CSV table of C-alpha atoms in Angstrom, one decimal:
chain,number,residue,atom,x,y,z
A,1,UNK,CA,24.7,23.7,30.2
A,2,UNK,CA,25.3,19.6,32.0
A,3,UNK,CA,24.7,17.2,29.3
A,4,UNK,CA,23.0,15.1,32.4
A,5,UNK,CA,19.3,14.1,32.5
A,6,UNK,CA,18.2,15.8,35.2
A,7,UNK,CA,20.9,19.0,34.9
A,8,UNK,CA,20.0,22.4,36.4
A,9,UNK,CA,18.0,23.9,33.6
A,10,UNK,CA,15.8,20.5,33.9
A,11,UNK,CA,15.6,21.3,37.6
A,12,UNK,CA,14.6,25.3,37.5
A,13,UNK,CA,11.9,24.1,35.1
A,14,UNK,CA,10.3,21.5,37.5
A,15,UNK,CA,11.5,22.5,40.8
A,16,UNK,CA,10.1,20.5,44.0
A,17,UNK,CA,8.3,23.0,45.2
A,18,UNK,CA,6.4,23.3,42.1
A,19,UNK,CA,5.7,19.7,41.5
A,20,UNK,CA,4.9,19.3,45.0
A,21,UNK,CA,2.4,21.6,45.0
A,22,UNK,CA,0.8,20.4,42.2
A,23,UNK,CA,0.5,16.2,43.8
A,24,UNK,CA,-0.7,17.8,47.6
A,25,UNK,CA,-4.7,17.8,45.7
A,26,UNK,CA,-3.9,13.8,44.6
A,27,UNK,CA,-3.0,13.1,47.9
A,28,UNK,CA,-6.2,15.3,49.6
A,29,UNK,CA,-7.8,13.5,47.4
A,30,UNK,CA,-6.5,10.0,49.0
A,31,UNK,CA,-6.7,10.7,52.1
A,32,UNK,CA,-2.7,11.3,52.6
A,33,UNK,CA,-1.1,13.6,54.5
A,34,UNK,CA,-0.7,17.4,53.7
A,35,UNK,CA,2.6,16.2,50.9
A,36,UNK,CA,6.1,17.0,52.2
A,37,UNK,CA,9.9,16.9,50.5
A,38,UNK,CA,10.3,13.8,52.4
A,39,UNK,CA,8.3,12.2,50.5
A,40,UNK,CA,9.3,12.4,47.4
A,41,UNK,CA,11.2,8.9,46.6
A,42,UNK,CA,12.3,9.5,43.5
A,43,UNK,CA,12.4,11.8,40.9
A,44,UNK,CA,13.3,11.6,36.8
A,45,UNK,CA,13.3,14.8,35.0
A,46,UNK,CA,13.6,13.7,31.3
A,47,UNK,CA,13.3,16.8,28.5
A,48,UNK,CA,10.3,15.7,25.5
A,49,UNK,CA,11.8,16.9,22.3
A,50,UNK,CA,9.9,16.8,19.6
A,51,UNK,CA,10.8,18.8,15.6
A,52,UNK,CA,9.3,18.5,12.1
A,53,UNK,CA,10.9,20.0,9.6
A,54,UNK,CA,8.5,21.1,6.4
A,55,UNK,CA,11.8,20.6,3.2
A,56,UNK,CA,11.6,22.1,-0.3
A,57,UNK,CA,13.0,19.7,-2.4
A,58,UNK,CA,13.8,19.9,-6.2
A,59,UNK,CA,14.0,16.5,-7.9
A,60,UNK,CA,15.6,16.3,-12.1
A,61,UNK,CA,15.7,13.3,-14.2
A,62,UNK,CA,16.2,12.4,-17.5
A,63,UNK,CA,14.9,9.8,-19.8
A,64,UNK,CA,14.5,8.8,-23.9
A,65,UNK,CA,10.9,9.1,-25.0
A,66,UNK,CA,9.1,7.0,-28.0
A,67,UNK,CA,5.4,7.6,-28.9
A,68,UNK,CA,3.2,6.1,-31.1
A,69,UNK,CA,2.9,8.5,-34.3
A,70,UNK,CA,4.2,12.4,-34.2
A,71,UNK,CA,3.9,13.4,-31.4
A,72,UNK,CA,3.9,17.6,-31.0
A,73,UNK,CA,5.8,18.7,-28.2
A,74,UNK,CA,6.6,22.6,-29.4
A,75,UNK,CA,4.9,23.5,-26.5
A,76,UNK,CA,7.2,22.2,-23.9
A,77,UNK,CA,10.4,24.5,-23.4
A,78,UNK,CA,13.9,23.7,-24.4
A,79,UNK,CA,16.7,22.6,-22.7
A,80,UNK,CA,20.9,21.3,-23.6
A,81,UNK,CA,23.2,19.5,-21.8
A,82,UNK,CA,22.6,18.0,-19.0
A,83,UNK,CA,19.0,18.2,-17.2
A,84,UNK,CA,20.7,19.3,-13.8
A,85,UNK,CA,23.2,21.7,-15.5
A,86,UNK,CA,20.5,23.8,-16.6
A,87,UNK,CA,18.9,27.0,-15.1
A,88,UNK,CA,15.9,27.6,-14.5
A,89,UNK,CA,13.8,30.4,-12.1
A,90,UNK,CA,12.9,29.7,-8.7
A,91,UNK,CA,9.9,28.1,-8.3
A,92,UNK,CA,7.0,30.2,-6.6
A,93,UNK,CA,5.6,26.4,-5.3
A,94,UNK,CA,5.1,22.8,-5.7
A,95,UNK,CA,4.9,21.5,-9.4
A,96,UNK,CA,6.4,19.7,-12.8
A,97,UNK,CA,7.9,20.9,-14.8
A,98,UNK,CA,8.7,18.9,-18.5
A,99,UNK,CA,11.2,20.2,-21.3
A,100,UNK,CA,12.6,19.1,-24.5
A,101,UNK,CA,16.3,17.8,-24.6
A,102,UNK,CA,18.2,20.5,-27.4
A,103,UNK,CA,18.6,18.5,-31.0
A,104,UNK,CA,16.9,15.4,-29.7
A,105,UNK,CA,12.9,15.3,-31.4
A,106,UNK,CA,13.4,13.0,-34.0
A,107,UNK,CA,10.2,11.5,-35.7
A,108,UNK,CA,10.9,8.4,-37.7
A,109,UNK,CA,8.4,5.8,-40.2
A,110,UNK,CA,8.2,2.6,-39.2
A,111,UNK,CA,9.1,0.1,-41.5
A,112,UNK,CA,5.6,-1.3,-41.8
A,113,UNK,CA,2.0,-1.4,-44.2
A,114,UNK,CA,0.5,1.8,-43.1
A,115,UNK,CA,0.6,0.4,-39.7
A,116,UNK,CA,-0.2,-3.3,-40.4
A,117,UNK,CA,1.7,-6.4,-40.4
A,118,UNK,CA,0.7,-10.0,-42.0
A,119,UNK,CA,-0.9,-11.8,-39.4
A,120,UNK,CA,1.7,-14.2,-37.3
A,121,UNK,CA,-0.5,-16.2,-36.7
A,122,UNK,CA,-2.1,-17.4,-39.5
A,123,UNK,CA,0.3,-16.0,-42.0
A,124,UNK,CA,-2.0,-13.9,-43.4
A,125,UNK,CA,-4.0,-16.4,-44.2
A,126,UNK,CA,-7.6,-15.4,-42.3
A,127,UNK,CA,-7.8,-19.0,-41.2
A,128,UNK,CA,-6.7,-21.9,-39.1
A,129,UNK,CA,-7.0,-25.8,-40.0
A,130,UNK,CA,-10.1,-26.8,-38.0
A,131,UNK,CA,-9.3,-29.8,-35.7
A,132,UNK,CA,-12.6,-32.1,-36.8
A,133,UNK,CA,-9.9,-32.3,-40.3
A,134,UNK,CA,-12.9,-32.1,-42.7
A,135,UNK,CA,-14.5,-34.2,-41.4
A,136,UNK,CA,-17.9,-34.5,-39.6
A,137,UNK,CA,-17.1,-35.4,-35.5
A,138,UNK,CA,-20.0,-38.3,-34.7
A,139,UNK,CA,-23.2,-37.4,-32.9
A,140,UNK,CA,-22.3,-37.0,-29.0
A,141,UNK,CA,-26.1,-37.9,-29.2
A,142,UNK,CA,-26.4,-40.9,-29.8
A,143,UNK,CA,-23.0,-42.2,-29.5
A,144,UNK,CA,-23.0,-46.0,-28.8
A,145,UNK,CA,-26.4,-46.7,-29.6
A,146,UNK,CA,-28.3,-46.9,-33.8
A,147,UNK,CA,-28.1,-43.3,-35.5
A,148,UNK,CA,-31.6,-45.0,-36.6
A,149,UNK,CA,-33.2,-47.2,-35.5
A,150,UNK,CA,-34.2,-49.1,-39.4
A,151,UNK,CA,-31.2,-48.4,-41.9
A,152,UNK,CA,-28.4,-47.8,-39.5
A,153,UNK,CA,-26.9,-45.1,-42.2
A,154,UNK,CA,-27.3,-47.7,-45.3
A,155,UNK,CA,-29.9,-45.3,-46.6
A,156,UNK,CA,-31.8,-48.9,-47.6
A,157,UNK,CA,-34.8,-49.8,-45.0
A,158,UNK,CA,-34.7,-53.3,-44.0
A,159,UNK,CA,-36.5,-55.0,-41.9
A,160,UNK,CA,-34.0,-55.7,-39.1
A,161,UNK,CA,-33.8,-59.2,-37.0
A,162,UNK,CA,-32.8,-57.2,-33.6
A,163,UNK,CA,-33.9,-54.6,-31.6
A,164,UNK,CA,-32.7,-51.6,-32.0
A,165,UNK,CA,-29.7,-51.3,-29.6
A,166,UNK,CA,-30.7,-50.3,-25.9
A,167,UNK,CA,-30.0,-45.9,-25.4
A,168,UNK,CA,-26.0,-45.9,-24.0
A,169,UNK,CA,-25.5,-44.0,-20.2
A,170,UNK,CA,-23.8,-40.8,-19.0
A,171,UNK,CA,-24.1,-37.3,-20.4
A,172,UNK,CA,-24.4,-36.2,-23.3
A,173,UNK,CA,-26.0,-40.1,-24.6
A,174,UNK,CA,-29.9,-40.5,-25.7
A,175,UNK,CA,-31.3,-41.6,-23.1
A,176,UNK,CA,-34.3,-43.9,-22.5
A,177,UNK,CA,-37.6,-42.7,-24.5
A,178,UNK,CA,-36.7,-39.7,-25.3
A,179,UNK,CA,-38.9,-39.1,-28.8
A,180,UNK,CA,-37.1,-40.0,-32.9
A,181,UNK,CA,-37.0,-37.8,-35.3
A,182,UNK,CA,-37.9,-38.9,-39.3
A,183,UNK,CA,-34.7,-40.3,-40.7
A,184,UNK,CA,-33.2,-37.8,-43.2
A,185,UNK,CA,-31.0,-40.7,-44.4
A,186,UNK,CA,-33.7,-44.0,-45.1
A,187,UNK,CA,-37.0,-41.2,-44.4
A,188,UNK,CA,-38.1,-43.6,-42.0
A,189,UNK,CA,-39.9,-41.7,-39.3
A,190,UNK,CA,-39.5,-41.5,-35.1
A,191,UNK,CA,-37.3,-43.7,-36.3
A,192,UNK,CA,-33.9,-41.2,-36.1
A,193,UNK,CA,-32.0,-39.7,-33.2
A,194,UNK,CA,-33.1,-36.1,-33.5
A,195,UNK,CA,-29.5,-34.5,-32.9
A,196,UNK,CA,-28.2,-36.4,-36.2
A,197,UNK,CA,-31.3,-36.8,-38.2
A,198,UNK,CA,-30.3,-40.4,-38.4
A,199,UNK,CA,-26.7,-40.0,-40.4
A,200,UNK,CA,-24.8,-40.2,-36.7
A,201,UNK,CA,-22.6,-37.6,-37.5
A,202,UNK,CA,-22.6,-34.2,-36.9
A,203,UNK,CA,-21.5,-30.6,-38.5
A,204,UNK,CA,-18.4,-29.8,-36.4
A,205,UNK,CA,-20.0,-26.5,-34.4
A,206,UNK,CA,-16.3,-24.8,-34.8
A,207,UNK,CA,-16.1,-25.1,-38.5
A,208,UNK,CA,-19.0,-25.4,-39.7
A,209,UNK,CA,-18.1,-28.5,-41.9
A,210,UNK,CA,-15.9,-26.6,-44.1
A,211,UNK,CA,-12.4,-28.2,-42.3
A,212,UNK,CA,-11.2,-24.4,-41.7
A,213,UNK,CA,-11.6,-21.6,-38.8
A,214,UNK,CA,-11.2,-18.5,-38.8
A,215,UNK,CA,-8.4,-16.6,-37.2
A,216,UNK,CA,-9.2,-15.4,-33.3
A,217,UNK,CA,-5.8,-12.8,-33.6
A,218,UNK,CA,-7.1,-11.1,-36.8
A,219,UNK,CA,-10.8,-12.2,-37.1
A,220,UNK,CA,-10.1,-13.3,-40.8
A,221,UNK,CA,-8.3,-10.4,-42.2
A,222,UNK,CA,-5.3,-12.7,-42.5
A,223,UNK,CA,-3.7,-8.7,-41.5
A,224,UNK,CA,-3.4,-7.1,-37.5
A,225,UNK,CA,-2.4,-3.7,-35.9
A,226,UNK,CA,2.1,-3.4,-36.0
A,227,UNK,CA,3.0,-3.7,-32.6
A,228,UNK,CA,6.4,-1.3,-32.4
A,229,UNK,CA,4.2,1.7,-34.0
A,230,UNK,CA,0.5,0.9,-32.6
A,231,UNK,CA,-0.7,1.1,-36.3
A,232,UNK,CA,0.4,4.4,-36.4
A,233,UNK,CA,2.6,3.9,-38.8
A,234,UNK,CA,5.3,5.8,-37.7
A,235,UNK,CA,7.7,6.9,-34.2
A,236,UNK,CA,8.6,10.1,-32.3
A,237,UNK,CA,11.5,9.4,-30.4
A,238,UNK,CA,13.3,12.0,-27.8
A,239,UNK,CA,14.7,12.6,-25.2
A,240,UNK,CA,12.3,14.3,-22.0
A,241,UNK,CA,13.9,16.3,-19.2
A,242,UNK,CA,11.5,16.9,-15.6
A,243,UNK,CA,11.9,18.9,-12.8
A,244,UNK,CA,9.6,18.1,-9.7
A,245,UNK,CA,9.4,20.2,-6.7
A,246,UNK,CA,8.0,19.2,-4.0
A,247,UNK,CA,7.1,19.6,0.0
A,248,UNK,CA,8.2,16.8,2.0
A,249,UNK,CA,7.7,17.0,6.1
A,250,UNK,CA,10.0,15.0,8.4
A,251,UNK,CA,9.2,14.5,12.3
A,252,UNK,CA,10.8,13.5,14.9
A,253,UNK,CA,10.3,12.9,18.6
A,254,UNK,CA,12.4,12.3,21.3
A,255,UNK,CA,13.1,10.8,23.3
A,256,UNK,CA,10.9,8.2,22.5
A,257,UNK,CA,7.7,7.5,24.4
A,258,UNK,CA,7.9,4.8,27.2
A,259,UNK,CA,4.8,6.1,28.7
A,260,UNK,CA,1.2,5.4,28.9
A,261,UNK,CA,-1.3,6.3,26.3
A,262,UNK,CA,-2.8,8.7,28.6
A,263,UNK,CA,0.6,10.5,29.9
A,264,UNK,CA,0.9,10.4,25.6
A,265,UNK,CA,-2.7,12.0,24.9
A,266,UNK,CA,-1.8,14.8,27.5
A,267,UNK,CA,1.0,15.5,26.4
A,268,UNK,CA,-0.1,15.7,22.7
A,269,UNK,CA,-3.3,17.9,24.0
A,270,UNK,CA,-2.7,20.1,27.3
A,271,UNK,CA,1.5,20.4,28.0
A,272,UNK,CA,2.6,23.6,27.5
A,273,UNK,CA,5.2,22.8,24.3
A,274,UNK,CA,8.2,26.2,24.4
A,275,UNK,CA,9.4,27.2,20.9
A,276,UNK,CA,12.7,26.9,20.2
A,277,UNK,CA,14.9,29.5,18.0
A,278,UNK,CA,16.1,28.3,15.1
A,279,UNK,CA,19.4,29.8,13.9
A,280,UNK,CA,19.5,30.9,9.3
A,281,UNK,CA,20.8,27.7,7.4
A,282,UNK,CA,18.3,25.2,10.1
A,283,UNK,CA,20.9,25.1,12.8
A,284,UNK,CA,23.4,22.6,14.1
A,285,UNK,CA,22.3,22.0,17.3
A,286,UNK,CA,25.6,23.2,19.3
A,287,UNK,CA,24.1,26.5,17.7
A,288,UNK,CA,20.1,25.7,19.2
A,289,UNK,CA,19.8,27.5,22.4
A,290,UNK,CA,17.6,25.0,25.5
A,291,UNK,CA,18.2,22.1,23.9
A,292,UNK,CA,19.5,19.0,25.8
A,293,UNK,CA,22.7,17.3,26.0
A,294,UNK,CA,21.0,13.6,24.7
A,295,UNK,CA,18.8,15.0,22.6
A,296,UNK,CA,21.7,17.0,19.9
A,297,UNK,CA,23.1,13.6,17.9
A,298,UNK,CA,19.8,12.5,17.1
A,299,UNK,CA,18.2,16.4,15.7
A,300,UNK,CA,21.3,16.8,14.4
A,301,UNK,CA,20.7,13.7,11.9
A,302,UNK,CA,17.3,15.3,11.8
A,303,UNK,CA,18.7,18.3,11.3
A,304,UNK,CA,20.5,17.7,8.1
A,305,UNK,CA,20.6,19.1,4.9
A,306,UNK,CA,19.4,17.7,1.8
A,307,UNK,CA,21.4,17.0,-1.3
A,308,UNK,CA,18.0,18.3,-2.8
A,309,UNK,CA,16.8,20.9,-0.8
A,310,UNK,CA,16.1,24.1,-1.8
A,311,UNK,CA,15.3,25.4,1.7
A,312,UNK,CA,13.6,24.5,4.5
A,313,UNK,CA,10.8,25.2,7.8
A,314,UNK,CA,11.2,23.5,10.9
A,315,UNK,CA,9.9,23.5,14.0
A,316,UNK,CA,11.3,22.6,17.3
A,317,UNK,CA,9.5,23.0,21.1
A,318,UNK,CA,11.0,21.5,24.0
A,319,UNK,CA,9.4,20.7,26.7
A,320,UNK,CA,10.4,19.3,30.5
A,321,UNK,CA,8.5,16.5,32.2
A,322,UNK,CA,9.4,14.7,35.3
A,323,UNK,CA,8.3,11.2,36.5
A,324,UNK,CA,7.7,11.3,39.7
A,325,UNK,CA,7.1,8.8,43.1
A,326,UNK,CA,6.2,8.7,46.7
A,327,UNK,CA,7.6,6.8,49.2
A,328,UNK,CA,3.9,5.7,50.9
A,329,UNK,CA,2.3,5.5,47.6
A,330,UNK,CA,4.4,2.7,46.5
A,331,UNK,CA,1.1,1.8,43.7
A,332,UNK,CA,0.7,4.9,42.2
A,333,UNK,CA,2.7,7.1,39.7
A,334,UNK,CA,2.5,11.2,38.8
A,335,UNK,CA,3.7,12.0,35.7
A,336,UNK,CA,3.6,16.1,35.8
A,337,UNK,CA,5.3,18.6,33.5
A,338,UNK,CA,3.6,22.3,32.3
A,339,UNK,CA,-0.2,23.0,31.6
A,340,UNK,CA,-2.0,26.1,29.8
A,341,UNK,CA,-1.9,27.8,33.0
A,342,UNK,CA,-0.1,25.7,35.2
A,343,UNK,CA,1.7,22.3,36.6
A,344,UNK,CA,-0.7,18.8,34.2
A,345,UNK,CA,0.1,15.6,37.1
A,346,UNK,CA,-1.1,12.8,35.2
A,347,UNK,CA,-2.0,9.6,37.6
A,348,UNK,CA,-0.9,5.5,36.3
A,349,UNK,CA,-0.2,2.3,38.2
A,350,UNK,CA,3.1,1.9,39.2
A,351,UNK,CA,5.3,-1.1,37.3
A,352,UNK,CA,4.6,-2.7,40.6
A,353,UNK,CA,1.0,-2.6,41.0
A,354,UNK,CA,0.7,-4.1,37.4
A,355,UNK,CA,3.6,-6.9,38.3
A,356,UNK,CA,0.6,-8.1,41.4
A,357,UNK,CA,-2.4,-7.4,39.3
A,358,UNK,CA,-1.4,-9.6,36.7
A,359,UNK,CA,0.0,-12.5,38.9
A,360,UNK,CA,-3.2,-12.8,40.5
A,361,UNK,CA,-5.0,-12.7,37.6
A,362,UNK,CA,-2.8,-16.0,36.9
A,363,UNK,CA,-3.9,-17.1,40.1
A,364,UNK,CA,-7.4,-16.6,39.7
A,365,UNK,CA,-8.0,-18.0,35.8
A,366,UNK,CA,-6.0,-21.3,37.9
A,367,UNK,CA,-8.1,-22.2,40.2
A,368,UNK,CA,-10.6,-21.4,37.1
A,369,UNK,CA,-9.3,-24.4,35.9
A,370,UNK,CA,-8.7,-26.3,38.3
A,371,UNK,CA,-12.3,-25.9,39.3
A,372,UNK,CA,-13.8,-27.0,36.2
A,373,UNK,CA,-11.4,-30.1,36.1
A,374,UNK,CA,-12.9,-31.2,38.9
A,375,UNK,CA,-16.4,-30.6,37.8
A,376,UNK,CA,-15.9,-32.6,35.2
């Protein structure tokens, strides 16, 4: 078989006589003369190939594991040496097998206090010094105004020679006209700031005036969970081996589809694909009958046996495709290929007509832009 794209095998699969017969209805519909061989301007034949491989693979891994507390691994099978060398029965299908290396199981106590440790944030005290430093903060409502209009925190009622300072403006300040209450210092009614009761300061909202606030990390207990053992008080170490079996699918389509979407759709749904017999073992392309020479290098790489592969299923199909141009029909290109009962034909616009349409569209846009500019 020749390695040329248009070799004798492809010509036998799609001869000119059959192509002319398939094109006759399309030419008749357009009012053309009866189709003859001399009307064929160009016929390019290609072999289409699609290949699907389902590989059954095996992946083995080994890693050190650690768990909090005592881990019960008695139900898992054991292996010795390296997991890659451990013999296993033939798998029934995809799945994962977990094993334990002999002698690697090691439970150890954790050097902590039964899963707890002194809180590092508060050093075990359960509290932190409050940011108020044990001093009540100033009242945020009567800031810059008198806490009490009578005593101003002296505790002694006296006659004022001047009016009380007006309320300050801004967020947190006591608005003008705010109702005052009885002063807790001098007892004057309707004289004190309603928030601090005339004292000028308020109790710290964080510590309640104690000067110390509860540690948020340990919630005041002074101890917390030991991170190393997760609060279990012990650890379990072992070496785990895993074996994963899976079906991995790989597909190949040749050549790269550079034809229109209509052609690609019809090739998928209506073409008659010819299966190729694959010799035992997956075959090198040279051993596959019916594969065109231009596809053999790519197919060889696709069929290469993987390092993790245990077995495979290969589906290989081919289909001839002819791209036809007629002498007296420069605006159309015909794609011809075998269908279920006869040859299928898909007509598309030629590159020449597409270029003309694009050029015409560009001219229309330019004219429209010029007209709009003139009108504005």
